Coordinates of C-alpha atoms and ligand atoms in Angstrom, one line a residue:
M1 CA 107.3 -77.5 117.9
A2 CA 109.5 -75.6 120.0
L3 CA 112.8 -75.6 118.3
K4 CA 116.1 -75.5 120.6
S5 CA 117.0 -71.8 121.4
L6 CA 120.3 -70.7 121.3
Y7 CA 120.1 -69.4 125.2
A8 CA 119.0 -73.1 126.4
L9 CA 122.0 -74.9 124.4
G10 CA 124.3 -72.8 125.9
L11 CA 123.3 -74.2 129.4
V12 CA 123.1 -78.1 127.9
G13 CA 127.0 -77.7 128.2
L14 CA 127.0 -76.6 131.7
T15 CA 125.1 -78.9 133.8
A16 CA 126.1 -82.0 131.1
L17 CA 127.9 -83.7 134.2
S18 CA 127.6 -87.0 133.9
V19 CA 130.5 -89.1 134.7
R20 CA 131.4 -92.8 133.3
G21 CA 129.9 -95.2 135.7
Q22 CA 128.0 -92.3 137.7
A23 CA 124.4 -90.9 137.1
A24 CA 124.0 -87.3 135.9
I25 CA 122.6 -84.4 138.2
Y26 CA 118.2 -84.9 137.6
A27 CA 119.2 -88.4 136.2
Q28 CA 117.4 -91.9 137.4
C29 CA 119.5 -94.0 139.5
G30 CA 117.2 -96.7 140.8
G31 CA 113.6 -97.9 140.9
E32 CA 112.3 -101.0 140.2
G33 CA 113.8 -102.6 136.8
F34 CA 115.9 -100.5 136.4
T35 CA 119.6 -101.4 135.3
G36 CA 121.5 -98.1 134.9
D37 CA 124.0 -96.3 136.7
T38 CA 123.0 -96.5 141.0
T39 CA 125.7 -93.8 141.7
C40 CA 125.0 -90.1 141.3
V41 CA 128.2 -87.8 140.6
S42 CA 129.9 -86.1 143.2
G43 CA 127.3 -83.3 144.8
A44 CA 124.2 -85.2 144.1
V45 CA 121.8 -87.7 145.8
C46 CA 120.7 -91.0 144.8
T47 CA 116.9 -90.2 146.5
E48 CA 113.8 -92.3 146.3
V49 CA 110.9 -90.5 144.8
N50 CA 108.9 -93.9 145.0
S51 CA 109.3 -97.3 144.0
Y52 CA 109.2 -97.2 140.8
Y53 CA 111.8 -94.2 140.2
Y54 CA 115.2 -93.2 142.4
Q55 CA 116.8 -89.9 141.5
C56 CA 119.9 -88.3 141.7
L57 CA 118.9 -84.9 143.8
A58 CA 121.0 -82.0 144.3
A59 CA 122.9 -82.8 148.2
S60 CA 121.8 -79.2 149.4
A61 CA 119.9 -76.7 148.1
T62 CA 123.1 -74.4 147.0
T63 CA 124.3 -77.1 145.4
V64 CA 121.3 -77.3 142.8
A65 CA 122.7 -74.0 141.1
T66 CA 125.3 -75.4 138.5
G67 CA 127.0 -71.6 139.0
T68 CA 127.2 -69.9 136.1
A69 CA 124.2 -69.3 133.8
T70 CA 125.1 -68.2 130.7
T71 CA 123.1 -66.6 128.3
T72 CA 123.7 -65.9 124.8
S73 CA 122.6 -62.9 122.8
A74 CA 123.8 -62.8 118.9
G75 CA 127.3 -65.0 119.6
A76 CA 127.6 -63.1 122.4
T77 CA 128.2 -64.5 125.8
A78 CA 127.3 -62.6 129.0
T79 CA 128.1 -64.7 132.2
S80 CA 124.8 -64.1 135.5
T81 CA 124.1 -66.4 138.7
C82 CA 121.4 -64.0 138.8
G83 CA 118.3 -66.0 140.4
A84 CA 120.7 -69.4 140.0
T85 CA 119.7 -70.8 143.5
P86 CA 115.9 -71.2 145.0
A87 CA 115.1 -69.9 147.5
A88 CA 115.2 -72.0 150.7
S89 CA 111.4 -72.2 151.7
A90 CA 111.2 -74.2 148.1
G91 CA 110.3 -77.9 147.7
T92 CA 106.8 -78.3 147.8
L93 CA 104.3 -77.3 144.7
S94 CA 101.7 -75.6 145.1
Y95 CA 99.3 -77.3 142.4
A96 CA 98.9 -80.6 140.9
G97 CA 96.1 -80.8 138.4
V98 CA 94.7 -82.1 135.5
N99 CA 92.8 -80.7 132.2
I100 CA 89.2 -81.9 131.9
A101 CA 89.1 -81.3 128.6
G102 CA 85.3 -80.8 126.2
F103 CA 83.9 -78.0 125.8
D104 CA 87.2 -77.5 123.8
F105 CA 86.1 -80.5 121.2
G106 CA 86.4 -78.6 118.1
C107 CA 89.1 -75.4 118.5
D108 CA 92.3 -76.3 116.0
T109 CA 95.1 -73.7 116.0
D110 CA 93.4 -70.9 114.1
G111 CA 91.1 -70.6 117.1
D112 CA 88.3 -71.8 115.2
C113 CA 86.1 -73.1 117.8
T114 CA 82.8 -74.0 116.0
A115 CA 80.0 -73.8 118.8
S116 CA 78.4 -76.8 117.8
G117 CA 82.1 -78.8 118.5
A118 CA 82.1 -78.5 122.2
Y119 CA 81.3 -82.1 124.2
P120 CA 81.0 -81.1 127.3
P121 CA 82.3 -83.5 129.8
L122 CA 79.3 -84.2 131.9
T123 CA 77.2 -87.5 131.6
Q124 CA 73.8 -85.0 131.7
Y125 CA 75.2 -84.1 128.1
Y126 CA 76.1 -87.2 126.6
G127 CA 79.7 -86.9 127.8
A128 CA 82.4 -88.2 130.1
D129 CA 81.8 -88.0 133.8
G130 CA 84.3 -85.3 134.6
V131 CA 82.6 -84.8 137.5
G132 CA 83.3 -87.8 138.8
Q133 CA 86.8 -87.6 137.1
M134 CA 87.6 -84.5 139.4
T135 CA 86.1 -86.2 142.7
H136 CA 88.1 -89.3 142.0
F137 CA 91.7 -87.4 141.7
V138 CA 90.7 -85.0 144.4
N139 CA 89.5 -87.6 146.8
D140 CA 92.1 -90.4 145.7
D141 CA 95.1 -88.7 144.4
N142 CA 95.3 -85.4 146.7
Y143 CA 94.9 -82.9 143.4
N144 CA 94.1 -79.9 144.0
I145 CA 93.3 -78.0 140.7
F146 CA 91.8 -78.4 137.2
R147 CA 91.7 -76.6 134.0
L148 CA 88.7 -76.5 132.5
P149 CA 89.1 -75.7 128.5
V150 CA 86.5 -73.9 126.5
G151 CA 86.2 -72.3 123.1
W152 CA 85.1 -68.6 123.2
Q153 CA 82.4 -69.9 120.0
F154 CA 80.7 -72.2 122.5
L155 CA 80.6 -69.4 125.4
T156 CA 78.9 -66.6 122.9
N157 CA 77.4 -69.3 120.8
N158 CA 79.1 -67.9 117.6
V159 CA 78.6 -64.7 117.8
L160 CA 81.7 -62.0 118.4
T161 CA 80.9 -60.6 121.3
G162 CA 81.9 -60.4 125.3
T163 CA 78.6 -61.4 126.3
L164 CA 77.8 -64.9 127.5
N165 CA 74.7 -67.1 125.9
Q166 CA 73.2 -68.0 129.1
T167 CA 72.2 -71.3 127.5
N168 CA 76.0 -72.4 126.7
F169 CA 77.3 -70.9 129.5
A170 CA 74.9 -72.6 132.4
E171 CA 76.6 -75.9 131.0
Y172 CA 79.9 -74.8 131.1
D173 CA 79.1 -73.3 134.9
T174 CA 77.6 -76.9 135.7
L175 CA 81.4 -77.9 135.2
V176 CA 83.1 -75.1 137.0
Q177 CA 80.7 -75.6 139.7
A178 CA 81.2 -79.4 140.3
C179 CA 85.2 -78.5 140.5
L180 CA 84.6 -75.8 142.9
A181 CA 82.6 -78.4 145.1
T182 CA 85.6 -80.5 145.1
G183 CA 87.5 -77.7 146.9
A184 CA 89.8 -77.8 144.4
S185 CA 91.3 -74.5 142.3
C186 CA 89.5 -74.1 139.1
I187 CA 91.4 -72.1 136.3
I188 CA 88.8 -71.1 133.5
D189 CA 90.9 -71.6 130.0
I190 CA 89.8 -69.7 126.8
H191 CA 91.4 -72.4 124.2
N192 CA 91.1 -70.1 121.3
Y193 CA 95.2 -69.7 120.8
A194 CA 94.8 -65.8 120.4
R195 CA 92.7 -66.2 117.8
W196 CA 88.8 -65.9 116.6
N197 CA 88.5 -67.5 113.3
G198 CA 91.3 -67.5 112.1
E199 CA 92.2 -63.8 113.1
I200 CA 94.5 -62.4 116.0
I201 CA 93.3 -60.7 118.8
G202 CA 94.2 -57.0 119.0
Q203 CA 96.4 -57.5 115.8
G204 CA 93.7 -57.5 112.8
G205 CA 91.3 -59.7 114.5
P206 CA 88.9 -58.8 117.5
S207 CA 89.8 -55.9 119.0
N208 CA 90.9 -55.7 123.1
E209 CA 87.6 -54.0 123.6
I210 CA 85.5 -57.3 122.7
F211 CA 88.0 -60.0 124.2
A212 CA 88.5 -57.5 127.1
S213 CA 84.5 -57.7 127.5
L214 CA 83.9 -61.4 127.8
W215 CA 86.4 -61.7 130.4
S216 CA 84.6 -58.9 132.1
S217 CA 81.1 -61.1 132.0
L218 CA 83.2 -64.3 133.1
A219 CA 84.9 -62.2 136.1
T220 CA 81.9 -60.7 137.0
Y221 CA 79.5 -63.9 137.6
Y222 CA 82.9 -65.3 139.3
A223 CA 84.0 -62.7 141.3
T224 CA 83.2 -64.0 144.9
E225 CA 85.0 -67.0 144.1
S226 CA 88.5 -67.1 145.4
K227 CA 89.1 -70.7 143.5
V228 CA 88.3 -69.7 140.4
V229 CA 91.7 -69.5 138.2
F230 CA 91.7 -67.3 134.9
G231 CA 93.2 -68.4 132.4
V232 CA 93.4 -65.5 129.7
M233 CA 94.1 -67.6 126.3
N234 CA 95.2 -70.7 125.8
E235 CA 98.8 -70.5 123.6
P236 CA 99.0 -67.8 121.7
H237 CA 101.2 -68.7 118.5
D238 CA 102.8 -66.7 115.4
L239 CA 102.0 -63.3 116.6
P240 CA 103.1 -60.5 115.0
N241 CA 104.1 -58.4 117.8
I242 CA 104.2 -59.7 121.1
T243 CA 104.6 -56.8 122.6
L244 CA 100.7 -55.4 120.9
W245 CA 100.0 -58.9 122.6
A246 CA 101.0 -57.9 126.1
G247 CA 98.5 -55.1 125.5
T248 CA 95.8 -57.5 125.2
V249 CA 96.4 -59.1 127.4
Q250 CA 96.7 -56.4 130.0
A251 CA 93.1 -55.7 128.7
A252 CA 91.9 -58.5 130.1
V253 CA 93.5 -58.4 133.1
T254 CA 92.0 -54.8 133.8
A255 CA 89.0 -55.7 132.6
I256 CA 88.8 -58.9 135.2
R257 CA 90.0 -56.9 138.3
E258 CA 87.5 -54.0 137.8
A259 CA 84.9 -56.5 137.3
G260 CA 85.2 -57.4 140.8
A261 CA 87.8 -60.7 140.7
T262 CA 90.6 -58.7 142.8
T263 CA 92.2 -61.3 144.1
Q264 CA 91.9 -64.4 142.2
L265 CA 95.2 -65.6 139.7
I266 CA 95.4 -64.9 136.6
L267 CA 97.4 -66.5 133.7
L268 CA 99.3 -64.4 131.6
P269 CA 100.2 -66.7 127.9
G270 CA 103.0 -65.9 125.8
D271 CA 103.5 -66.3 122.8
D272 CA 104.9 -69.8 120.4
Y273 CA 101.9 -71.9 122.8
T274 CA 103.2 -71.0 125.6
S275 CA 106.0 -72.6 125.3
A276 CA 108.2 -73.0 128.8
E277 CA 111.2 -73.2 126.4
T278 CA 111.3 -70.2 124.7
F279 CA 109.2 -68.2 127.1
V280 CA 112.0 -65.7 127.9
S281 CA 114.5 -66.4 124.5
N282 CA 111.8 -65.2 122.3
G283 CA 111.0 -62.0 124.3
S284 CA 107.1 -63.2 125.9
A285 CA 108.6 -62.8 129.3
D286 CA 109.8 -59.0 129.1
A287 CA 106.8 -57.9 127.0
L288 CA 104.3 -60.1 130.0
N289 CA 106.3 -58.4 132.6
E290 CA 104.8 -54.9 131.8
V291 CA 101.7 -56.6 132.4
T292 CA 100.3 -55.2 136.0
N293 CA 96.8 -54.5 138.1
P294 CA 95.1 -51.7 137.8
D295 CA 96.6 -50.5 140.8
G296 CA 100.4 -51.3 139.3
S297 CA 101.0 -54.3 141.5
I298 CA 101.6 -57.6 140.0
T299 CA 100.3 -59.2 142.8
G300 CA 98.2 -62.9 141.5
L301 CA 99.9 -62.3 137.6
V302 CA 101.5 -65.2 137.2
M303 CA 102.9 -66.4 133.8
D304 CA 102.0 -69.5 132.4
V305 CA 103.5 -71.8 130.1
H306 CA 102.9 -75.2 128.3
K307 CA 105.9 -78.2 128.0
Y308 CA 105.6 -81.8 126.7
L309 CA 108.2 -84.5 126.7
D310 CA 108.3 -85.8 123.2
S311 CA 110.6 -85.0 120.4
D312 CA 108.8 -81.9 118.8
N313 CA 107.2 -80.1 122.1
S314 CA 104.0 -81.5 120.3
G315 CA 102.0 -83.6 123.1
T316 CA 101.7 -85.7 119.9
N317 CA 104.1 -88.7 120.2
A318 CA 103.7 -91.4 123.0
E319 CA 107.6 -91.6 123.8
C320 CA 109.1 -89.1 125.5
V321 CA 112.9 -87.8 125.3
T322 CA 113.4 -85.4 127.7
N323 CA 112.9 -84.1 131.2
N324 CA 113.1 -80.5 129.4
I325 CA 115.2 -79.2 132.5
A326 CA 118.4 -78.3 130.8
D327 CA 116.2 -76.2 127.7
A328 CA 113.4 -75.2 129.7
W329 CA 112.8 -75.3 133.7
E330 CA 116.3 -74.2 134.5
P331 CA 116.5 -71.0 132.3
L332 CA 112.8 -70.4 132.8
S333 CA 113.5 -70.7 136.4
Q334 CA 116.3 -68.2 136.9
W335 CA 114.1 -65.6 135.2
L336 CA 111.3 -65.8 137.4
R337 CA 113.2 -65.4 140.2
C338 CA 115.6 -62.6 139.2
N339 CA 112.3 -60.6 137.7
G340 CA 110.6 -61.5 141.0
R341 CA 107.9 -63.8 139.0
Q342 CA 106.2 -66.9 139.4
A343 CA 104.8 -69.9 136.3
L344 CA 102.1 -72.6 136.7
N345 CA 102.6 -74.7 134.5
T346 CA 98.8 -75.8 132.6
E347 CA 99.4 -78.0 130.5
T348 CA 102.5 -80.7 130.2
G349 CA 101.8 -84.8 129.9
G350 CA 103.1 -87.8 128.1
G351 CA 102.0 -91.5 127.0
N352 CA 101.7 -94.1 129.7
V353 CA 105.0 -96.0 128.8
A354 CA 108.2 -96.3 130.4
S355 CA 109.9 -93.5 128.8
C356 CA 107.5 -91.2 130.1
E357 CA 107.3 -92.5 133.4
T358 CA 111.2 -91.5 134.2
Y359 CA 111.1 -88.3 132.1
M360 CA 108.0 -87.0 133.4
C361 CA 109.3 -88.1 137.1
E362 CA 112.8 -86.0 136.9
Q363 CA 110.6 -82.9 135.1
I364 CA 108.3 -83.0 138.8
A365 CA 111.4 -83.1 141.1
Y366 CA 112.9 -80.4 139.6
Q367 CA 109.8 -78.4 139.3
A368 CA 109.6 -79.2 143.0
E369 CA 113.4 -78.1 143.8
N370 CA 112.3 -74.7 142.4
S371 CA 108.3 -74.4 143.7
D372 CA 109.9 -70.4 144.7
V373 CA 109.0 -70.0 141.4
I374 CA 106.9 -72.6 139.5
L375 CA 103.3 -73.2 141.4
G376 CA 103.0 -76.7 139.9
Y377 CA 101.3 -78.2 137.4
V378 CA 98.6 -79.7 135.4
G379 CA 98.9 -82.8 132.9
W380 CA 96.9 -82.8 129.6
A381 CA 94.3 -84.4 129.4
A382 CA 91.1 -86.7 131.0
G383 CA 87.5 -85.2 130.5
N384 CA 86.3 -86.4 127.5
F385 CA 89.5 -87.9 126.3
A386 CA 89.3 -92.0 125.6
T387 CA 91.3 -93.9 127.4
T388 CA 93.2 -94.7 124.5
Y389 CA 93.9 -91.4 123.2
V390 CA 97.7 -91.1 123.5
L391 CA 98.2 -88.8 125.9
S392 CA 95.0 -89.7 128.2
E393 CA 95.3 -89.3 132.0
T394 CA 91.3 -90.7 131.9
P395 CA 90.8 -93.1 134.7
T396 CA 88.8 -95.9 134.6
E397 CA 85.5 -96.6 136.3
S398 CA 84.5 -99.7 137.7
G399 CA 81.9 -100.0 140.4
T400 CA 82.8 -97.1 142.7
T401 CA 86.3 -98.2 141.6
W402 CA 88.3 -95.1 139.5
T403 CA 91.6 -97.0 138.0
D404 CA 94.1 -94.4 136.7
T405 CA 96.8 -94.6 133.6
T406 CA 100.1 -96.0 134.4
L407 CA 101.7 -91.7 134.0
V408 CA 99.2 -90.6 136.9
S409 CA 99.7 -93.6 139.2
T410 CA 103.6 -93.7 138.7
C411 CA 104.6 -89.8 139.0
M412 CA 102.0 -87.3 138.3
A413 CA 99.6 -87.7 141.4
P414 CA 100.9 -86.0 144.3
T415 CA 100.5 -89.2 146.4
A416 CA 102.6 -91.0 143.9
N417 CA 105.3 -87.9 143.7
G418 CA 104.7 -87.1 147.0
V419 CA 106.0 -83.0 146.1
V420 CA 102.9 -81.3 146.2
A421 CA 101.3 -79.3 149.4
Ligands
NAG501 C1 71.9 -69.8 122.7 O1 72.6 -70.8 122.2 C2 71.5 -71.0 122.6 C3 71.9 -72.7 121.3 O2 73.0 -74.0 123.0 C4 70.8 -70.8 121.3 O3 69.5 -72.2 120.9 C5 69.6 -69.9 122.0 O4 69.5 -69.1 120.7 C6 70.8 -68.1 122.1 N1 70.6 -67.4 122.6 C7 70.2 -66.2 122.5 C8 70.1 -65.2 122.9 O5 71.0 -66.2 121.0
NAG502 C1 105.0 -53.9 118.1 O1 103.9 -52.4 118.6 C2 104.6 -52.0 118.7 C3 103.4 -50.9 119.4 O2 102.7 -50.2 118.6 C4 105.5 -50.7 118.3 O3 106.1 -49.8 119.2 C5 106.6 -52.1 117.6 O4 107.6 -50.9 117.1 C6 106.1 -52.8 117.2 N1 107.0 -53.9 116.9 C7 107.5 -54.3 115.5 C8 108.3 -55.5 115.9 O5 106.7 -54.2 114.6
NAG503 C1 108.8 -67.4 119.6 O1 109.6 -68.3 119.0 C2 108.5 -68.9 118.1 C3 109.5 -69.7 117.6 O2 109.8 -71.0 118.3 C4 108.1 -67.6 116.4 O3 107.0 -68.7 115.5 C5 107.5 -66.7 117.2 O4 107.2 -65.2 116.2 C6 108.6 -66.0 118.0 N1 108.0 -65.0 119.0 C7 108.9 -64.1 118.9 C8 108.2 -62.3 119.8 O5 109.9 -63.8 118.9

């Protein structure tokens, strides 16, 4: 969905360090079945990530910085080294998780989430065993966060209000409580694309007040749950005015804090389907940088970004074509560092194919090297997705044994990549 931005293209030239016969920094340099270059360019060391995947990583933290970052705006070139070097503490991600989908089924990008389309990933409601999946992911893979998408319409049973329908909310809360019982953090994700039935919140559609009252209801209920994370909105897109959208996000943040949820993380979503690649270049970063807690601080306010690895960043193709480092994670990391902010990658994924094992392992390794500003990643998706779904991370249960998909077992599981706290 995202076009390569000029900003990102400016960085490509600087990071294309490959020399014939030597693997570029962040490129694969070994692993079972690998036949390419096993020597890294100067300044990088071939490092075992797992038995399938060795990667050229910077020889020291200082060489991670590619020197100067080039920011391009309307043809002009400015040079800045701000934010190019990760903090010495970087190296270990705080969070790795999986989306447990189902309550969002029926939602489309117009925000049409008819309540009857929701499909709880809970066996008592005839869905998949989401509870068993989460328990497996925590116990066997060391995952520590889950994102639990749900449509606004389901929570209110199709009434445009912030008041929860207690019957429907009790079903959703069953999944949240099961998530919390694993000891993991649990993201409440309103999966509405900044909309209610085609109308944009705060820009012709539902008022900011109604949307804020939805968050007030949820935050009041979970005020004492320190491991609930408030995901304000899934994938806003085509917003007429990003400044007005930041005002909508501000209304939600204020409502959450004033409801008594004063310490939990809140995820701030930008335009363009929360693309990590265009977050800075199209203005979401600067607009959301103005959002604060009621006391004026930014404690716990984390930027929410998504990124897929397929040819059009849509997450609909099995094959991966990029590790997103030069186009997305590097410019994003620099902006975050320069501005004293952090981000969580709440959707990423690929098919269970070799190209995705390569690129996903590279992406996660880079995120870990920049863990001072990138808190972690959440894969898309398990829950009610069939194991045949192109991006399925749904594990298969046989007796008491769960078997992961290959992308999970080779790269995404903390036990596979070894870079999650
Ligand atoms: C809540 O939603 C259920 C459908 O799940 C519906 O039957 C019920 O009437 C709704 N309750 C209220 C108070 O609207
Ligand atoms: C966006 O909205 C703000 C606040 O109303 C306004 O000042 C600004 O001019 C708008 N921007 C555009 C591009 O319309
Ligand atoms: C962000 O970029 C996307 C296209 O990549 C565009 O649709 C959207 O309107 C942009 N938003 C702003 C505020 O520029």
